[in-house]
Short mmCIF file of C-alpha atoms and ligand atoms in Angstrom, two decimals:
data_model
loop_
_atom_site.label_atom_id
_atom_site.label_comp_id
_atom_site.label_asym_id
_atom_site.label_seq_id
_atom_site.Cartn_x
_atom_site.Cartn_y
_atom_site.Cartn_z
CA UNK A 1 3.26 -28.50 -35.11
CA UNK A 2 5.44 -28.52 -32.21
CA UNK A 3 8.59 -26.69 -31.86
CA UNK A 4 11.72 -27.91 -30.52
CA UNK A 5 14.96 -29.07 -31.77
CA UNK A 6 13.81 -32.04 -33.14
CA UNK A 7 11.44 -30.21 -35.34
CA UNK A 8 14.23 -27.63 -36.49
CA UNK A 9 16.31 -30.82 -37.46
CA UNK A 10 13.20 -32.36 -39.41
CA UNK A 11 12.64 -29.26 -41.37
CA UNK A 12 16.26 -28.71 -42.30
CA UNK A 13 16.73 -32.03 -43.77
CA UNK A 14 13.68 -31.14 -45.89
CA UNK A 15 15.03 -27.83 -46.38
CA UNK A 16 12.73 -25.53 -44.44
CA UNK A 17 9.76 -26.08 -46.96
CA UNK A 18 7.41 -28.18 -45.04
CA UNK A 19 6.89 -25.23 -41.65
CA UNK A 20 3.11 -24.43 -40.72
CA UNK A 21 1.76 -20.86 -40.81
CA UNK A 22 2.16 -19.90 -37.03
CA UNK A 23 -1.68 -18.90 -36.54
CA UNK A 24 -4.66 -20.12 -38.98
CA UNK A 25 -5.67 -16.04 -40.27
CA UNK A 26 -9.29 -17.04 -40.75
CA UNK A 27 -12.30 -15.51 -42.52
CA UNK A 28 -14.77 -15.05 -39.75
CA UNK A 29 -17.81 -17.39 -39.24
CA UNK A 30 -21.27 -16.03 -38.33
CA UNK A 31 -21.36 -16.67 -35.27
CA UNK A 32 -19.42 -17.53 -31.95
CA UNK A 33 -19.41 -18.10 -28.27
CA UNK A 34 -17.19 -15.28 -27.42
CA UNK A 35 -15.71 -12.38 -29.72
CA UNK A 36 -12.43 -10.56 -28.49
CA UNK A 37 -12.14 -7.06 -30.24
CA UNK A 38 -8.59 -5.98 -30.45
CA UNK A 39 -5.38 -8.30 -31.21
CA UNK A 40 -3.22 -6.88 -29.47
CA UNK A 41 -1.43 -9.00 -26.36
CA UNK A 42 -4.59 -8.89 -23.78
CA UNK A 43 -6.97 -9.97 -26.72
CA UNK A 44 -5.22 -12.40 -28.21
CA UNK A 45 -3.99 -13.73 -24.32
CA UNK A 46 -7.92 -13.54 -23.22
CA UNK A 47 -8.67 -15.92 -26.05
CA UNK A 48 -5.98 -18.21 -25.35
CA UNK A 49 -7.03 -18.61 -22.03
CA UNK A 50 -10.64 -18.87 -23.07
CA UNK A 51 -9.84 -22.04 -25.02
CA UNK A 52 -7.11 -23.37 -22.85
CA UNK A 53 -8.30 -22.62 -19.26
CA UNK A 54 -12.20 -23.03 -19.64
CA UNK A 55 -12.39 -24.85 -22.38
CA UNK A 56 -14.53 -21.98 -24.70
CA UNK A 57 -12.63 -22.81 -28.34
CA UNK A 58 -15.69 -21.30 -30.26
CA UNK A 59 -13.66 -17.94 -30.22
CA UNK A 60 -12.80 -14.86 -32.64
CA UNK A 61 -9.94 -12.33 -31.78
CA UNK A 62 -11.44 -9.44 -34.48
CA UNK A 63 -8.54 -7.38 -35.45
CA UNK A 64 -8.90 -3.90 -37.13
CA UNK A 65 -5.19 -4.01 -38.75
CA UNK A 66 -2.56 -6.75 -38.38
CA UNK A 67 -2.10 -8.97 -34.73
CA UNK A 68 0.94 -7.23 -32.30
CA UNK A 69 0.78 -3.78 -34.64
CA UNK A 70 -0.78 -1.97 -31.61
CA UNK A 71 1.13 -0.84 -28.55
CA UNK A 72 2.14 -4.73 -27.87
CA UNK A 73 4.41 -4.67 -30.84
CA UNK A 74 5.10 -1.15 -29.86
CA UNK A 75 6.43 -1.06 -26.24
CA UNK A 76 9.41 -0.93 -24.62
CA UNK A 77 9.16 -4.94 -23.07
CA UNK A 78 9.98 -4.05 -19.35
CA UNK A 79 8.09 -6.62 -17.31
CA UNK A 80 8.05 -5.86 -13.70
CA UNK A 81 5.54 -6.21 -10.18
CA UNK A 82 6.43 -3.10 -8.67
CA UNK A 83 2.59 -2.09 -7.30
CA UNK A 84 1.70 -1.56 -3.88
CA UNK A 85 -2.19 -0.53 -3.65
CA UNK A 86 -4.69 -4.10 -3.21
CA UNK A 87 -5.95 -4.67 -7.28
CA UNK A 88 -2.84 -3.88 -8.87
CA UNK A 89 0.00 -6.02 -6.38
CA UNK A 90 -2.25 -9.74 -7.13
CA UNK A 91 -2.62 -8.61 -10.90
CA UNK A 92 0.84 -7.79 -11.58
CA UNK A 93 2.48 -10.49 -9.35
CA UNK A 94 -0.09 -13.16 -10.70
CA UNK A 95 1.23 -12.18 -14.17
CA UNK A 96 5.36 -12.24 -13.32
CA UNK A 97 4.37 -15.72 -12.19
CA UNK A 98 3.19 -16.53 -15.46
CA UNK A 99 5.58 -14.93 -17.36
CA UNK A 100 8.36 -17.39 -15.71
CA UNK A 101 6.74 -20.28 -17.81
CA UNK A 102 5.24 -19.14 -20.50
CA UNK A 103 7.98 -20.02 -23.28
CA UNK A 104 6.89 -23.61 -22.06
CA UNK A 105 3.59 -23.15 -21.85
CA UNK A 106 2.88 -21.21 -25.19
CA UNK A 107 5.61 -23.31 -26.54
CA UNK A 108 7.28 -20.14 -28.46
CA UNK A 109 9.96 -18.57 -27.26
CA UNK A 110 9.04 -15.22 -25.74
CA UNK A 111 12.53 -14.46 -24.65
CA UNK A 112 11.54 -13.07 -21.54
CA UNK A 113 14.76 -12.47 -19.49
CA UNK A 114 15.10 -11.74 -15.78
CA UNK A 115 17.41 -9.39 -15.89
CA UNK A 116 15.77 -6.98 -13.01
CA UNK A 117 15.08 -3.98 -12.63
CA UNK A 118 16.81 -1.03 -11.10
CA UNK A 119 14.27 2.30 -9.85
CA UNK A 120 17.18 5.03 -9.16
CA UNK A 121 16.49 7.31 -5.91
CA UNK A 122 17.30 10.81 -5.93
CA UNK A 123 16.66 12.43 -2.75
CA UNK A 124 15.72 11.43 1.29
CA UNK A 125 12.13 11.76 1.12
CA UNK A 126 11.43 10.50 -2.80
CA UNK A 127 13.92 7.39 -1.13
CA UNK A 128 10.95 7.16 1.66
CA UNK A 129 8.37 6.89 -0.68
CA UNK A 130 9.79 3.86 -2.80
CA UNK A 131 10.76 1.96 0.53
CA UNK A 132 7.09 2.07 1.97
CA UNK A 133 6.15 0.98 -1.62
CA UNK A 134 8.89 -1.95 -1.85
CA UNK A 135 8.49 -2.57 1.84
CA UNK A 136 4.52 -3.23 0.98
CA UNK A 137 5.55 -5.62 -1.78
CA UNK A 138 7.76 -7.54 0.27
CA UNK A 139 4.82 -8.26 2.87
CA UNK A 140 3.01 -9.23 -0.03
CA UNK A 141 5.89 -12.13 -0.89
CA UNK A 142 6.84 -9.67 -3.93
CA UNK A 143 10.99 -9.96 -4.17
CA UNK A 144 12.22 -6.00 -3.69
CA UNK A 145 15.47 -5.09 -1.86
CA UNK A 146 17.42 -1.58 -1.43
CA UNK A 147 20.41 -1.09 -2.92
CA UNK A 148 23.04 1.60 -1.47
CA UNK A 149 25.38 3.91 -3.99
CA UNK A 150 27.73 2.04 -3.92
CA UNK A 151 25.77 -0.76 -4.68
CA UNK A 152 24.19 0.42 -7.48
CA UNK A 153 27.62 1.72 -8.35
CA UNK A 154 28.64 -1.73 -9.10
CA UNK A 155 25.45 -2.78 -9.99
CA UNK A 156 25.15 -0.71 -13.11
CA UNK A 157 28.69 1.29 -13.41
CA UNK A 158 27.94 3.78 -16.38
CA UNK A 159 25.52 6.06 -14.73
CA UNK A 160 26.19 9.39 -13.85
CA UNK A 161 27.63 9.42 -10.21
CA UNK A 162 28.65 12.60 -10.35
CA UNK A 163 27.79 14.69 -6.90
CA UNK A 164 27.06 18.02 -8.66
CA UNK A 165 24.85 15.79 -11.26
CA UNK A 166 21.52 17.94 -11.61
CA UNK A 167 19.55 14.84 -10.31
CA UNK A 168 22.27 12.92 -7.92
CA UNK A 169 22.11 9.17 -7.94
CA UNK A 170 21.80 7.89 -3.76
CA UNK A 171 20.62 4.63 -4.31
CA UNK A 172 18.44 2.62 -6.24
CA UNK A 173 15.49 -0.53 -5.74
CA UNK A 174 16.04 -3.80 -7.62
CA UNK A 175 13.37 -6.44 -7.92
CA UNK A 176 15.26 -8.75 -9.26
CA UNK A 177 12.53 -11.38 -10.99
CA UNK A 178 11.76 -8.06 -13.59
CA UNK A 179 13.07 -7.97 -16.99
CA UNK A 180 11.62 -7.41 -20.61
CA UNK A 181 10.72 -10.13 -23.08
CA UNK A 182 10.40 -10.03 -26.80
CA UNK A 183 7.12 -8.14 -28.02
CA UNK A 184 6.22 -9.95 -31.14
CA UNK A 185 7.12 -13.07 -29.99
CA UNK A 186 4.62 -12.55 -26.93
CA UNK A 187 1.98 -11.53 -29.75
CA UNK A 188 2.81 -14.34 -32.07
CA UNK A 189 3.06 -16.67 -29.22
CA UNK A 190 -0.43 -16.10 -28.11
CA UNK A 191 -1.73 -16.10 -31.64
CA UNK A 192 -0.22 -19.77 -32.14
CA UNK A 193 -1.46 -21.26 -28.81
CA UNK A 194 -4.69 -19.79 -29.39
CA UNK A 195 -5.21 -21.32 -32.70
CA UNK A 196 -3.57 -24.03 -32.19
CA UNK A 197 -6.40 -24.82 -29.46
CA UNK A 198 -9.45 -23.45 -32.19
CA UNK A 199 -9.51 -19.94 -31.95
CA UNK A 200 -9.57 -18.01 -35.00
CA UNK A 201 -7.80 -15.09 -35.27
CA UNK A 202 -9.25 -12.30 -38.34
CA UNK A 203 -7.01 -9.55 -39.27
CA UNK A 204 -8.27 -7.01 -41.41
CA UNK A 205 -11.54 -6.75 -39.82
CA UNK A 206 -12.50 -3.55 -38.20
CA UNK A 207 -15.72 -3.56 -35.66
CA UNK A 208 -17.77 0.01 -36.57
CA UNK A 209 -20.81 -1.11 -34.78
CA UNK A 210 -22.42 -2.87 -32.00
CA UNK A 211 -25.48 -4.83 -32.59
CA UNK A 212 -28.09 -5.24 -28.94
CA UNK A 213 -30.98 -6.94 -28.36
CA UNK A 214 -33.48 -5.73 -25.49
CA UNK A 215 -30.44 -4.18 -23.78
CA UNK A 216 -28.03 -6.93 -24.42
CA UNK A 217 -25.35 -7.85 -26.47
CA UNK A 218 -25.90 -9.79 -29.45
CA UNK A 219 -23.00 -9.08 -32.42
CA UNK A 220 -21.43 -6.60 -33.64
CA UNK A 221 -21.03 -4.98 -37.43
CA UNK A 222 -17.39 -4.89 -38.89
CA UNK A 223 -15.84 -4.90 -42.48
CA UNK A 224 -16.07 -8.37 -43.46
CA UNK A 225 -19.69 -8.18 -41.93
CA UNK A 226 -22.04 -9.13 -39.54
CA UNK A 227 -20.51 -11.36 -36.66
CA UNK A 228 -23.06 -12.30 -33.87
CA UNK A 229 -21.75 -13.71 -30.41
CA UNK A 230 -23.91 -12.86 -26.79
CA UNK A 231 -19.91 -12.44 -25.04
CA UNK A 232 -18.30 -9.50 -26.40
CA UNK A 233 -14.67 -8.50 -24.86
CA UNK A 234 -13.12 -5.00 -25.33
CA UNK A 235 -9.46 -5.11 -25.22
CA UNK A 236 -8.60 -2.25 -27.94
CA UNK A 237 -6.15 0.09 -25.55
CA UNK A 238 -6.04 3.66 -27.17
CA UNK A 239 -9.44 2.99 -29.36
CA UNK A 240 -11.52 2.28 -26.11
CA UNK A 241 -13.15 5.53 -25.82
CA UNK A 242 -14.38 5.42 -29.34
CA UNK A 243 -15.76 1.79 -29.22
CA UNK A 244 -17.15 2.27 -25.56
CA UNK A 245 -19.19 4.97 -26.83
CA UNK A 246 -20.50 3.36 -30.18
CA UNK A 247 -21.37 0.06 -27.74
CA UNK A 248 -23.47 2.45 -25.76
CA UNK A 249 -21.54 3.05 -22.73
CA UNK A 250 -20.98 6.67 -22.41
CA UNK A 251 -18.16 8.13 -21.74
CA UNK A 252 -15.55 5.83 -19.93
CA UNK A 253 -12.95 7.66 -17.21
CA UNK A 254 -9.84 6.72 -20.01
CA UNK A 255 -8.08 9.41 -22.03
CA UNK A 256 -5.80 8.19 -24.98
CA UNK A 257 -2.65 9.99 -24.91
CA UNK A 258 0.46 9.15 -27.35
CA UNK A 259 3.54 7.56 -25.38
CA UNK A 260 6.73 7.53 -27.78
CA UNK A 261 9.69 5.17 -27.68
CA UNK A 262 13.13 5.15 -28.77
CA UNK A 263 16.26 2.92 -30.01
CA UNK A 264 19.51 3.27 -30.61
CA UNK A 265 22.35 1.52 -33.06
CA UNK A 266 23.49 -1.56 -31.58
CA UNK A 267 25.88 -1.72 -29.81
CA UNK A 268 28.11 -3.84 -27.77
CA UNK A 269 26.57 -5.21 -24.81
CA UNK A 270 26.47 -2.18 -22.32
CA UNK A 271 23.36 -2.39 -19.97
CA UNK A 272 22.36 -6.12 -18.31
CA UNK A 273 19.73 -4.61 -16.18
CA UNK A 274 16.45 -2.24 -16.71
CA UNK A 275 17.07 1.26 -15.24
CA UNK A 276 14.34 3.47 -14.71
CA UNK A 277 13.84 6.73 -12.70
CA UNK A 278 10.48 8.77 -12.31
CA UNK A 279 10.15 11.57 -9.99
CA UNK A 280 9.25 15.11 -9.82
CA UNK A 281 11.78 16.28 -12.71
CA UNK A 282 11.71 13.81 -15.25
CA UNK A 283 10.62 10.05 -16.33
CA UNK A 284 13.00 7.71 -17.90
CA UNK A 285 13.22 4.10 -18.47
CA UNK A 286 16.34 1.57 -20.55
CA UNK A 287 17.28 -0.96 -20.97
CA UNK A 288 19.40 -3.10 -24.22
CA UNK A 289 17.70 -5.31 -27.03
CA UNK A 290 19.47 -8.84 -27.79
CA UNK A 291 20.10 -7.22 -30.61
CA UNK A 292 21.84 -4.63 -28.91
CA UNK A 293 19.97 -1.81 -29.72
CA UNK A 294 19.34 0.67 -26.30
CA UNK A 295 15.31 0.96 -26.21
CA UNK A 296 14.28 3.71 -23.90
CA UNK A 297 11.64 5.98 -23.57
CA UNK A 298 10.03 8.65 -20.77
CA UNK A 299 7.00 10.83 -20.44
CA UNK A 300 3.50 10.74 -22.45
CA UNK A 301 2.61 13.28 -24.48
CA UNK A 302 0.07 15.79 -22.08
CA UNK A 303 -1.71 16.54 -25.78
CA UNK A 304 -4.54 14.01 -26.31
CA UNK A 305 -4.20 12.17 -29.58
CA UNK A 306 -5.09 9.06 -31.63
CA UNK A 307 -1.69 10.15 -34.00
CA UNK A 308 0.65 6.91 -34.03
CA UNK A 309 3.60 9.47 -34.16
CA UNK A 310 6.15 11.41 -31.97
CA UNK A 311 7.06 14.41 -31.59
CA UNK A 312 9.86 17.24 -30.93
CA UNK A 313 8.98 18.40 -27.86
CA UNK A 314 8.83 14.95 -26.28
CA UNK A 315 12.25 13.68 -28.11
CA UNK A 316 13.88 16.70 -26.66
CA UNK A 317 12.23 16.18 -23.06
CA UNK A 318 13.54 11.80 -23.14
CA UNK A 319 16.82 12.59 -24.27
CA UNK A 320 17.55 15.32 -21.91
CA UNK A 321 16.39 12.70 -19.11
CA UNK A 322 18.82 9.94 -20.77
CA UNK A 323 21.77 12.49 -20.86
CA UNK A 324 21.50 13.47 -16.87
CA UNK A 325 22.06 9.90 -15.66
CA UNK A 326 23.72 8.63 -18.65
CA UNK A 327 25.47 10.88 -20.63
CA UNK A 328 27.84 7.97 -22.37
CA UNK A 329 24.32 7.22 -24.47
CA UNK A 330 25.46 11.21 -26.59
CA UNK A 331 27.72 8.87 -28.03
CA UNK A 332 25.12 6.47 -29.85
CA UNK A 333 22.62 7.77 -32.70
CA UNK A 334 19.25 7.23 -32.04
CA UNK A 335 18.15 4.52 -35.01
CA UNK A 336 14.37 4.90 -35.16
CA UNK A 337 11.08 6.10 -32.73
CA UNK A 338 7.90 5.38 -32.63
CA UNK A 339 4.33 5.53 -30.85
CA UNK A 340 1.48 4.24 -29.61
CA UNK A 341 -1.50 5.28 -28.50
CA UNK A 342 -2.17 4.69 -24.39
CA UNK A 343 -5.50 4.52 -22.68
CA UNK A 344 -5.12 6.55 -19.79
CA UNK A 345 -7.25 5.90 -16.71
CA UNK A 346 -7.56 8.80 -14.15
CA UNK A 347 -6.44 6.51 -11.24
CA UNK A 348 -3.33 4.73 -13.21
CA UNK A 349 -4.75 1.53 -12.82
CA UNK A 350 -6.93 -0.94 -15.08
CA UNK A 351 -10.11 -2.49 -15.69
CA UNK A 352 -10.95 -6.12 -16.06
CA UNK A 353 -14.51 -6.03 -15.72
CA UNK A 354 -18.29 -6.86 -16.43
CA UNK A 355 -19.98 -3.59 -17.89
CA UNK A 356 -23.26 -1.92 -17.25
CA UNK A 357 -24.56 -3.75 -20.77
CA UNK A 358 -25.20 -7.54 -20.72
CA UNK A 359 -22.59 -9.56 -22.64
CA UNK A 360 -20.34 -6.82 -22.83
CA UNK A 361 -16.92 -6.63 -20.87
CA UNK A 362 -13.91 -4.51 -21.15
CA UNK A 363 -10.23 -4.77 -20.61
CA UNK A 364 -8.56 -1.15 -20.63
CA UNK A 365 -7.26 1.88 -19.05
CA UNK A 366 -3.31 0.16 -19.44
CA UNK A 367 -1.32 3.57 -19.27
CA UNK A 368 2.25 2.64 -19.29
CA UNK A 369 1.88 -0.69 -17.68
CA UNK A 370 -0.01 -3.27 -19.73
CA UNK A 371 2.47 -5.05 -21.54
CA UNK A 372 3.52 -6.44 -18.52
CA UNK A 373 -0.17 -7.38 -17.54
CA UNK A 374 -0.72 -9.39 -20.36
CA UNK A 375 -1.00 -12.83 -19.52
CA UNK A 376 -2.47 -12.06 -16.05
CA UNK A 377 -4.88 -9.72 -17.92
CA UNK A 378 -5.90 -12.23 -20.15
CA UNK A 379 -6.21 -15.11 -17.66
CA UNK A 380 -8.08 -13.15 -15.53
CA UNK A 381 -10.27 -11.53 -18.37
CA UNK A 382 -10.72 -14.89 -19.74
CA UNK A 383 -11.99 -16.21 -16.35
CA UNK A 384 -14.28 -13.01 -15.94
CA UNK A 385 -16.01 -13.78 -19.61
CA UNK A 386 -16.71 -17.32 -19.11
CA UNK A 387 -17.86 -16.61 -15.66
CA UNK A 388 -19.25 -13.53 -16.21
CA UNK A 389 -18.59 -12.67 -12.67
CA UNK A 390 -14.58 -11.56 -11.87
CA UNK A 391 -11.80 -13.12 -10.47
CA UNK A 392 -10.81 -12.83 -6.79
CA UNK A 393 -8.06 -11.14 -8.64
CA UNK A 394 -9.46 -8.82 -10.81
CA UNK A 395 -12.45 -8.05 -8.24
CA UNK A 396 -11.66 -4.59 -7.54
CA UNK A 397 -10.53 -3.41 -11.03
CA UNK A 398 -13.79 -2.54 -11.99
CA UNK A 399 -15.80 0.61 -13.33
CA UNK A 400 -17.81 1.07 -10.53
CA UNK A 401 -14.64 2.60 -8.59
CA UNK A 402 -15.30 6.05 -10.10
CA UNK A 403 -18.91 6.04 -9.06
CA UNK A 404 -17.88 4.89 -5.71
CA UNK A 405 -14.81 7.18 -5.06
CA UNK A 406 -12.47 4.26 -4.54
CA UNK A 407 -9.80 5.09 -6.96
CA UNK A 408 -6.64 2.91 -6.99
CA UNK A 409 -4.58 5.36 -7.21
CA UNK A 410 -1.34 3.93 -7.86
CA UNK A 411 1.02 6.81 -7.86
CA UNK A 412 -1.02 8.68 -5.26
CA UNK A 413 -1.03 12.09 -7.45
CA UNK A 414 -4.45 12.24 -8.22
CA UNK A 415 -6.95 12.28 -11.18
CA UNK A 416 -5.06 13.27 -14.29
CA UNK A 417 -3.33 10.92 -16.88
CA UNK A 418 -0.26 12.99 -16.38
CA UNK A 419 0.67 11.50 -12.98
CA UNK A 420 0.79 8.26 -14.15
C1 LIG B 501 6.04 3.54 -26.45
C2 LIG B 501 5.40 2.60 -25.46
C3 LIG B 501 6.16 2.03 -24.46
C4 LIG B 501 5.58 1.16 -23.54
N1 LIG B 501 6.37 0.51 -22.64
C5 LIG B 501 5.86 -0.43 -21.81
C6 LIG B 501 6.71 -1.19 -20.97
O1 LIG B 501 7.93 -1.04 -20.99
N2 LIG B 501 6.13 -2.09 -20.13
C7 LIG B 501 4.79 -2.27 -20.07
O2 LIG B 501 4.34 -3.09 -19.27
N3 LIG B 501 3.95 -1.59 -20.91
C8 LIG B 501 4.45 -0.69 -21.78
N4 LIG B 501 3.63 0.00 -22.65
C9 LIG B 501 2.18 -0.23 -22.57
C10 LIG B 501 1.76 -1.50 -23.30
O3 LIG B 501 2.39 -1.59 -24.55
C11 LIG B 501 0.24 -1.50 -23.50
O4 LIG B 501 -0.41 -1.20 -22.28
C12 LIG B 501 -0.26 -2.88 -23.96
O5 LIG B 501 0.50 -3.32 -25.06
C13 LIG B 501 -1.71 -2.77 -24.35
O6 LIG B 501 -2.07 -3.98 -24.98
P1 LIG B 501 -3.51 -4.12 -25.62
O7 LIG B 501 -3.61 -5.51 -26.16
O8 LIG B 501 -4.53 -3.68 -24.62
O9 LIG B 501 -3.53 -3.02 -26.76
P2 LIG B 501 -2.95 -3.00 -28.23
O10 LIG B 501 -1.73 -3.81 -28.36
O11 LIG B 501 -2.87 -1.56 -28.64
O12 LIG B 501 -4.07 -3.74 -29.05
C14 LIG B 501 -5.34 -3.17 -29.29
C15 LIG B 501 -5.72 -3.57 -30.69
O13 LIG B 501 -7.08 -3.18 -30.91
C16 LIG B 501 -7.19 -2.93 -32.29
N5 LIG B 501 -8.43 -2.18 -32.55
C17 LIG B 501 -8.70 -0.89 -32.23
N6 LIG B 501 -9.93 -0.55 -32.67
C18 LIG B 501 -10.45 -1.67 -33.25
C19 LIG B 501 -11.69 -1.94 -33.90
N7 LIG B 501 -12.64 -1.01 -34.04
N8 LIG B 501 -11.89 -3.18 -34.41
C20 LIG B 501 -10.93 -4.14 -34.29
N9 LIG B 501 -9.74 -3.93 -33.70
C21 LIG B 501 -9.51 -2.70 -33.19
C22 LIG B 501 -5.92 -2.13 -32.61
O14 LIG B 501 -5.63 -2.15 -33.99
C23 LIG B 501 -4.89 -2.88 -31.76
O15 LIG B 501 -4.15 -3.83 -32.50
C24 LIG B 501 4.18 0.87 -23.59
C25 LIG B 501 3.42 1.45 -24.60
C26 LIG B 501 4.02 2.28 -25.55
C27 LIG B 501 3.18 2.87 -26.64
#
C-alpha cells in the first residue's frame, strides 16, 4: 500500500478500516540467504538495502524484543557530518546524502528536518581545533562555516552570553544540512520498505547461539528455534560483546556503556537549530521535538553497564551543562529520561566489516554517533554482505585496525570510551 494523500482520502471515505499493518511481523522460516541480528535502525536499514539495492529478498531481521526499542527509538535524532579523519568523513557524508531523500525513497515520512547544527566555541585554541576539523570537511565538499558572537548571537538568541559565564560563548560552527529526524518513523520506515520488498521482520526472537560448520557460519539457535542462513550480520549495538563472544570471536575492542537522554514539557517553539558543545568541562547537546518537547542529553556514564536506566550522578552532571549556556531551560520541568545502552569502540569510530569467521560480519562500535549512520551503515553493510568484500566506503572501518595500530581516532584523545 502506498502512502500519499490520495490514499489518506481513500481510507477516510471508508473510515480508516481498510489500512495495512506497516511491516508483515513474520514467524521465521528455516532457512534464508542472509539473517540480520538486531532490529534496530542499521539492521533493519542493512536488510532494506539487501533487498532493494542487490536484489537479496530471502532475508530475516531477528529481533530479541520489539523493532526501534533499542537505542534507535532511544536517541536524541541529531543527524549531522561533522568528521574529519578518512573512514568516518565518506560514511557520514554518504549517509546526510541519503537522509535528504529518504521520506521519498522509503515512502514514510521520517521527518528529518535541516535545521543545522550549531558546535559552540569556548576558548582560542579549542576554536583552532574545530576550524582545522571544519576546514577538513570543507575540502572534502562537506558544507561547514564559522560563525562570530555576534553571529551566533542572532543565530540562536537565548544562550548565555554573559562575559563572566563559567564557560563564555566566542563563537560557534554551523553545518547547516544537519538536523534530527523522527526515530520511530526512521525504524518503522525501514521495517515497511523492507517488507514491502520480502524481507521478514521476527520480533520476539532472541539469538542465544551460533551454529558453524568446519569454521563457518551456518545458522544460528534463537527462541522460536533453529534458523540456518551461511550470511550472518551483527548489528545489535550495546549486546555486541556478548554475541561476538558466543559466535566465537573473542573479545571485540567495544565496551557498552549507558548514555541517558532527557525531555522536557512542551513548550512553545523556542530552539530552531541543534546546539551542542563538548570540550574539556562538559558535553551537551539540544535541540526541540515537533512536539515541542526540549530533548537533550550529555556525557555517558564512565560505569560499564547493560542497565537500560539513568542515573543521579549523570542527571546532575547534563543539567548543570544545560544551565551554564542556557539557564532559561530552569524554567521547564524535565518530563521523562531514559537510556540506552552504547557500544563503545576505543577509537570512537565504527565497524562495517567482514570478520575473522566465514559468513559472519558485524556492524558496531556506534558510540554516540550511529543514529545518524544509519542508512549509510546499512547501505554500505548491505553492499559488504552481498559482496562479502567492503565498500570503497566502508574499507577502512574494519577490525583489523587494532591489530594494525591504525586507529581512527576521531576525537584524537586516545583509547578509552570516555573521550568519545
Ligand atoms: C540517549 C542516547 C542518545 C543518542 N543520541 C544520538 C544522536 O543524537 N545522534 C546520533 O547519531 N546517535 C545518537 N545515539 C546513538 C544511536 O542511537 C545508536 O548508535 C544507534 O541507534 C544504534 O543503532 P543499532 O541499530 O546499531 O542498535 P539498536 O537500535 O540498539 O538495535 C540493536 C538491537 O539488537 C537487539 N538485540 C540485542 N541482542 C539480541 C539478540 N541476542 N538477538 C536478537 N536481537 C538482539 C536489541 O534488542 C536491539 O533492538 C544516541 C544513543 C542514546 C542511547
Amino acid at each position: 500500500m502506498k502512502y500519499s494523500i490520495f490514499q489518506i482520502i481513500k481510507q477516510g471515505i471508508r473510515n480508516n478500516k481498510n489500512w495495512k499493518p506497516t511491516w508483515n511481523d513474520k514467524k521465521p522460516k528455516k532457512k534464508y540467504d542472509v539473517i540480520i541480528i538486531g532490529g534496530g535502525g542499521h539492521g533493519l536499514a542493512t536488510a532494506y538495502y539487501l533487498a532493494k539495492n542487490h536484489n537479496i529478498k530471502n532475508v530475516a531481521v531477528l529481533e530479541k524484543n520489539w523493532i526501534g526499542g533499542g537505542n534507535s527509538g532511544r536517541n536524541t535524532t541529531i543527524v549531522r557530518s561533522n568528521y574529519f579523519i578518512e573512514g568516518n568523513t565518506a560514511l557520514y557524508e554518504h549517509s546526510l546524502k541519503l537522509w535528504e531523500t529518504l521520506s521519498i525513497d522509503l515512502n514514510y515520512n521520517v521527518m528529518f528536518s535541516q535545521r543545522g547544527h550549531l558546535n559552540l566555541v569556548f576558548s582560542p585554541s579549542h576554536r583552532d581545533s574545530l576550524m582545522r576539523k571544519y576546514n577538513i570537511m570543507r575540502l572534502n565538499g562537506i558544507d561547514a562555516e564559522y560563525l562570530n558572537l555576534s553571529q551566533v548571537k542572532k543565530f540562536v538568541p537565548h544562550l548565555n552570553f554573559s562575559s563572566d559565564n563559567r564557560i563564555p560563548i566566542l563563537g560557534g560552527f554551523l553545518q547547516k544540512r544537519a538536523g534530527t529526524a523522527r526515530h520511530d518513523a526512521v525504524n518503522w520506515g525501514f521495517a515497511r520498505a523492507a517488507s514491502n520488498l520480502g524481507v521478514d521482520i521476527v520480533q520476539n526472537c532472541e539469538v542465544i547461539k551460533f551454529l558453524r560448520e568446519k569454521g563457518k557460519i551456518i545458522g544460528v539457535e534463537t527462541t522460536q528455534g533453529k534458523i540456518m542462513s551461511k550470511k550472518i550480520g551483527l548489528a545489535v549495538a550495546g549486546s555486541t560483546s556478548v554475541l561476538a563472544k558466543a559466535a566465537g570471536l573473542g573479545k571485540l575492542p567495544i565496551e557498552s556503556h549507558k548514555l541517558q537522554a532527557f525531555v522536557s514539557e512542551p513548550i512553545k517553539p523556542f530552539l530552531d537549530t541543534v546546539v551542542v558543545y563538548g570540550y574539556n568541562h562538559g558535553h551537551f547537546y539540544i535541540s526541540q521535538s515537533d512536539k515541542g518537547g526540549m530533548v537533550f542529553g550529555g556525557n555517558l556514564d564512565g560505569y560499564n553497564s547493560y542497565a537500560q536506566k539513568g542515573n543521579l550522578p549523570t542527571y546532575t552532571d547534563v543539567m548543570s551543562a544545560a544551565m551554564a549556556i542556557m539557564p532559561s531551560l530552569g524554567r521547564i520541568k524535565v518530563l521523562r529520561q531514559w537510556s540506552g545502552i552504547m557500544d563503545m569502540s576505543m577509537d570512537g569510530s565504527p565497524f562495517i566489516c567482514k570478520t575473522k569467521i566465514p559468513g559472519l560480519y558485524l556492524n558496531a562500535g556506534w558510540c554516540y554517533g550511529g543514529f545518524k549512520a544509519i542508512p549509510g551503515s546499512g547501505w554500505c553493510f548491505a553492499y559488504t554482505i552481498a559482496n562479502d568484500k567492503p565498500h570503497k566506503i566502508n574499507k577502512l572501518l574494519n577490525l583489523d585496525r587494532y591489530e594494525k595500530g591504525i586507529h581512527i581516532d576521531e576525537s584524537g584523545n586516545g583509547p578509552f570510551p570516555k573521550a568519545h
